[in-house]
Coordinates of C-alpha atoms in Angstrom, one line a residue:
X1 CA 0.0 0.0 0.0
X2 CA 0.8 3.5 -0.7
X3 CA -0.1 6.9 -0.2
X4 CA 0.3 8.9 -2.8
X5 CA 0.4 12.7 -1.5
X6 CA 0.1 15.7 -4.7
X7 CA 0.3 19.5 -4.1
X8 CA -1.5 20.7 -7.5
X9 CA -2.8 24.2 -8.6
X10 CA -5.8 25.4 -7.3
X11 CA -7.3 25.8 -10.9
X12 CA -6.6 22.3 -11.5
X13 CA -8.2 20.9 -8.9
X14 CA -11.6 20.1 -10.8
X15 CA -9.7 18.2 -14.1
X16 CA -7.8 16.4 -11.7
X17 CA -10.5 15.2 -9.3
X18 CA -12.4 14.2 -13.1
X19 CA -9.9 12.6 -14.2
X20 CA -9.3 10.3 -11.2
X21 CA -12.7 9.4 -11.0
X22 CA -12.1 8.4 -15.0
X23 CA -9.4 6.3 -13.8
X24 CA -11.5 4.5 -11.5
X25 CA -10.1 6.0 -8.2
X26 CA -12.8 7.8 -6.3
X27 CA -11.2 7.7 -2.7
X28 CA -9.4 11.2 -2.1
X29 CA -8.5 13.7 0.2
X30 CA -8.7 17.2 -0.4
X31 CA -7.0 20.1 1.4
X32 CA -6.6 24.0 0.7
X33 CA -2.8 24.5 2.3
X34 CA -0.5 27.2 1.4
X35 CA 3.6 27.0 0.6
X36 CA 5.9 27.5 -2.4
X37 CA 8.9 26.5 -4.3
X38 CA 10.3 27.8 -7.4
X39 CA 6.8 29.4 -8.1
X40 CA 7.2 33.5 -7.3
X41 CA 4.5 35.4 -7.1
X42 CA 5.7 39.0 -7.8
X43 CA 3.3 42.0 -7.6
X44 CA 4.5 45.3 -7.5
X45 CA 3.1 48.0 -5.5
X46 CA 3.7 50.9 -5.6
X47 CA 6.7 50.5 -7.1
X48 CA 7.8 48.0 -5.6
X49 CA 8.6 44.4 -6.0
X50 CA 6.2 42.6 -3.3
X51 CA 7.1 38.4 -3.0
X52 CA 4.5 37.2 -1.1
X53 CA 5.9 34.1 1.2
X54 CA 2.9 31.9 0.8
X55 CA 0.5 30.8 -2.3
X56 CA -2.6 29.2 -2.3
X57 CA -2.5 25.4 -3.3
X58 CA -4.2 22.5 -2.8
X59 CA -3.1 18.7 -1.3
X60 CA -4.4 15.8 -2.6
X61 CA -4.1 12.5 -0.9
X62 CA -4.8 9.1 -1.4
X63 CA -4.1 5.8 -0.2
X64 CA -3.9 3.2 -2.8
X65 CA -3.0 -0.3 -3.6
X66 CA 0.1 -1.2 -5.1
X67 CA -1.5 -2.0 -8.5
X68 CA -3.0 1.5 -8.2
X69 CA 0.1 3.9 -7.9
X70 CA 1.4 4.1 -11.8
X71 CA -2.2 4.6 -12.7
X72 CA -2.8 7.3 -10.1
X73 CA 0.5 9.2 -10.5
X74 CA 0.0 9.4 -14.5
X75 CA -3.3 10.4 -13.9
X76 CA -2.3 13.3 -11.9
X77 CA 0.5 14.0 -14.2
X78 CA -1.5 14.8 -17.2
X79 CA -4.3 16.7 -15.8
X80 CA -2.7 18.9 -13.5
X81 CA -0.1 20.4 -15.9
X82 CA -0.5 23.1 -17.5
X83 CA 0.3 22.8 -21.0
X84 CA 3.8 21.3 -21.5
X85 CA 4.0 22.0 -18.1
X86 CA 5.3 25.8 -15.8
X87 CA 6.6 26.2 -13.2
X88 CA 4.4 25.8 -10.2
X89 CA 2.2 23.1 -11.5
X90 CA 3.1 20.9 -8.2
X91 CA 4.7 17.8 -7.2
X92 CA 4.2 14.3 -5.9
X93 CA 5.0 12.0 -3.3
X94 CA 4.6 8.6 -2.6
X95 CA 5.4 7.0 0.3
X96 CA 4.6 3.8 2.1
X97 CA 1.5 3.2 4.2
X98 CA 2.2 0.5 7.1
X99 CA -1.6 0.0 7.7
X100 CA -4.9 1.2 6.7
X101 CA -7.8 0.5 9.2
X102 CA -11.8 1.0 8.4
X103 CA -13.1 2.0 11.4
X104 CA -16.7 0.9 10.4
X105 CA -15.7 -2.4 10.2
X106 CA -12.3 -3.3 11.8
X107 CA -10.6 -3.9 8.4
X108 CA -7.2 -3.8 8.0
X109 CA -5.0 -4.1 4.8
X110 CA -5.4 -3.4 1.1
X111 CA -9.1 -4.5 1.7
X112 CA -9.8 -1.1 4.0
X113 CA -8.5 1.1 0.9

């Protein structure tokens, strides 16, 4: 098992979440968080260059079954770039999930996913 963790662009939110679905992975997380890398942001005021420290983005997560993770991460890939892809248009990370446990029914394992 792994959970796949994406920090996309908030206007790509909606193809991404489509496209997933299209992809037959309906189980997601959704957060609105804040951060940046290379992406600047630079307004000027005033006359002034203004670099704001944080910029609105959004984290996806999802836990998934190994056969699951190619599938998922191409899926994310393709609809949350922008064009041939810019700077800013997010990252991924997968990492391993030790156990997943439905609290409904006292699952454990891939089957809980």
């Amino acid at each position: 098992m792994k959970l796949i963790t994406a920090i996309i662009q908030e206007d790509k939110l909606d193809s991404v979440r489509e496209a997933l679905i299209q992809a037959d992975i309906t189980r997601i997380s959704v957060s609105r968080i804040s951060g940046h890398g290379r992406q600047e942001d630079i307004d000027i005021y005033r006359g002034r260059k203004i670099v704001p420290n944080l910029i609105p983005k959004i984290r996806i997560e999802i836990a998934v079954n190994e056969a699951f993770v190619d599938a998922t991460i191409d899926t994310i890939v393709e609809s949350a770039r922008h064009g041939s892809g810019k700077v800013g248009d997010g990252k991924i990370f997968v990492s391993p999930l030790e156990e997943c446990v439905r609290i409904r029914t006292g699952e454990r394992g891939g089957t809980a996913i």
